[in-house]
mmCIF file of C-alpha atoms in Angstrom:
data_model
loop_
_atom_site.group_PDB
_atom_site.id
_atom_site.type_symbol
_atom_site.label_atom_id
_atom_site.label_comp_id
_atom_site.label_asym_id
_atom_site.label_seq_id
_atom_site.Cartn_x
_atom_site.Cartn_y
_atom_site.Cartn_z
ATOM 1 C CA MET A 772 -31.058 -31.593 44.639
ATOM 2 C CA SER A 773 -34.453 -29.108 46.093
ATOM 3 C CA ASP A 774 -31.657 -27.482 48.715
ATOM 4 C CA GLY A 775 -29.413 -25.736 46.146
ATOM 5 C CA ARG A 776 -26.707 -27.924 46.412
ATOM 6 C CA ALA A 777 -26.814 -27.996 42.423
ATOM 7 C CA PHE A 778 -26.553 -24.027 42.330
ATOM 8 C CA THR A 779 -23.439 -23.791 44.726
ATOM 9 C CA ASP A 780 -20.884 -21.113 43.216
ATOM 10 C CA TYR A 781 -17.899 -20.090 45.066
ATOM 11 C CA HIS A 782 -17.352 -17.312 42.945
ATOM 12 C CA PRO A 783 -17.174 -13.870 45.341
ATOM 13 C CA ALA A 784 -20.574 -12.170 45.546
ATOM 14 C CA CYS A 785 -19.243 -9.344 43.998
ATOM 15 C CA THR A 786 -18.585 -10.415 40.897
ATOM 16 C CA LEU A 787 -21.946 -12.041 40.650
ATOM 17 C CA ASN A 788 -23.161 -8.305 41.557
ATOM 18 C CA GLN A 789 -20.972 -6.692 38.652
ATOM 19 C CA LEU A 790 -22.494 -9.490 35.965
ATOM 20 C CA LEU A 791 -25.894 -8.649 36.970
ATOM 21 C CA GLN A 792 -25.114 -5.287 36.726
ATOM 22 C CA ASP A 793 -23.350 -5.487 33.345
ATOM 23 C CA LYS A 794 -26.102 -7.762 31.906
ATOM 24 C CA TYR A 795 -28.895 -5.302 32.831
ATOM 25 C CA LYS A 796 -26.737 -2.271 32.384
ATOM 26 C CA LEU A 797 -27.207 -0.752 35.742
ATOM 27 C CA SER A 798 -24.702 2.085 36.406
ATOM 28 C CA ASN A 799 -24.998 2.643 40.152
ATOM 29 C CA SER A 800 -25.638 0.648 43.514
ATOM 30 C CA HIS A 801 -28.953 2.692 44.112
ATOM 31 C CA ASP A 802 -30.439 1.562 40.350
ATOM 32 C CA TYR A 803 -29.086 -1.920 41.067
ATOM 33 C CA ARG A 804 -30.694 -2.407 44.611
ATOM 34 C CA TYR A 805 -33.989 -0.985 43.024
ATOM 35 C CA PHE A 806 -33.774 -3.387 40.309
ATOM 36 C CA LEU A 807 -33.346 -6.466 42.358
ATOM 37 C CA GLN A 808 -35.947 -5.889 44.751
ATOM 38 C CA LYS A 809 -38.529 -5.300 41.253
ATOM 39 C CA ASN A 810 -37.297 -8.195 39.506
ATOM 40 C CA ALA A 811 -35.701 -10.922 41.674
ATOM 41 C CA ASP A 812 -38.310 -13.009 40.642
ATOM 42 C CA LYS A 813 -37.376 -12.772 36.864
ATOM 43 C CA ILE A 814 -33.913 -13.295 38.260
ATOM 44 C CA ARG A 815 -34.608 -16.260 39.779
ATOM 45 C CA GLN A 816 -36.926 -17.686 37.088
ATOM 46 C CA GLU A 817 -34.383 -17.385 34.564
ATOM 47 C CA THR A 818 -31.534 -19.651 36.394
ATOM 48 C CA VAL A 819 -34.644 -22.099 36.900
ATOM 49 C CA LEU A 820 -35.615 -22.216 33.340
ATOM 50 C CA CYS A 821 -32.042 -22.924 32.506
ATOM 51 C CA GLU A 822 -32.138 -26.191 34.554
ATOM 52 C CA THR A 823 -35.401 -27.276 33.028
ATOM 53 C CA GLN A 824 -34.099 -26.861 29.420
ATOM 54 C CA GLN A 825 -32.357 -29.947 28.067
ATOM 55 C CA GLU A 826 -29.585 -27.818 25.908
ATOM 56 C CA CYS A 827 -29.256 -25.253 28.500
ATOM 57 C CA THR A 828 -26.292 -26.399 30.602
ATOM 58 C CA ILE A 829 -25.383 -22.970 32.399
ATOM 59 C CA CYS A 830 -27.348 -19.889 33.464
ATOM 60 C CA PRO A 831 -27.440 -16.899 31.406
ATOM 61 C CA VAL A 832 -25.284 -14.943 34.379
ATOM 62 C CA CYS A 833 -23.015 -17.814 34.350
ATOM 63 C CA LYS A 834 -22.400 -17.824 30.706
ATOM 64 C CA LEU A 835 -21.606 -14.366 30.891
ATOM 65 C CA ALA A 836 -18.861 -15.369 33.445
ATOM 66 C CA LEU A 837 -17.413 -18.265 32.143
ATOM 67 C CA GLU A 838 -17.212 -16.164 28.405
ATOM 68 C CA GLY A 839 -15.328 -13.507 30.591
ATOM 69 C CA LYS A 840 -13.377 -15.904 32.007
ATOM 70 C CA ASN A 841 -12.309 -17.217 28.906
ATOM 71 C CA ALA A 842 -11.726 -13.684 27.271
ATOM 72 C CA THR A 843 -9.208 -13.084 30.038
ATOM 73 C CA ALA A 844 -7.285 -16.329 29.271
ATOM 74 C CA ASN A 845 -6.863 -15.521 25.659
ATOM 75 C CA ASN A 846 -5.329 -12.470 26.067
#
């Protein structure tokens, strides 16, 4: 699906933002905004790369989200 429906995510945007900030160890919103401006293509490529790999079923950010969700459920 070239229109992006395969990547629909119903999590709040703040959740994705927090996961990206944690993954790339960004401490404040200014650094995060600058990082997104300079690395948007890299983040997009990570997501697309995951889609093209046979053994990969979820993107790295989604994987972190699922690991966090499972850790919370197990506690």
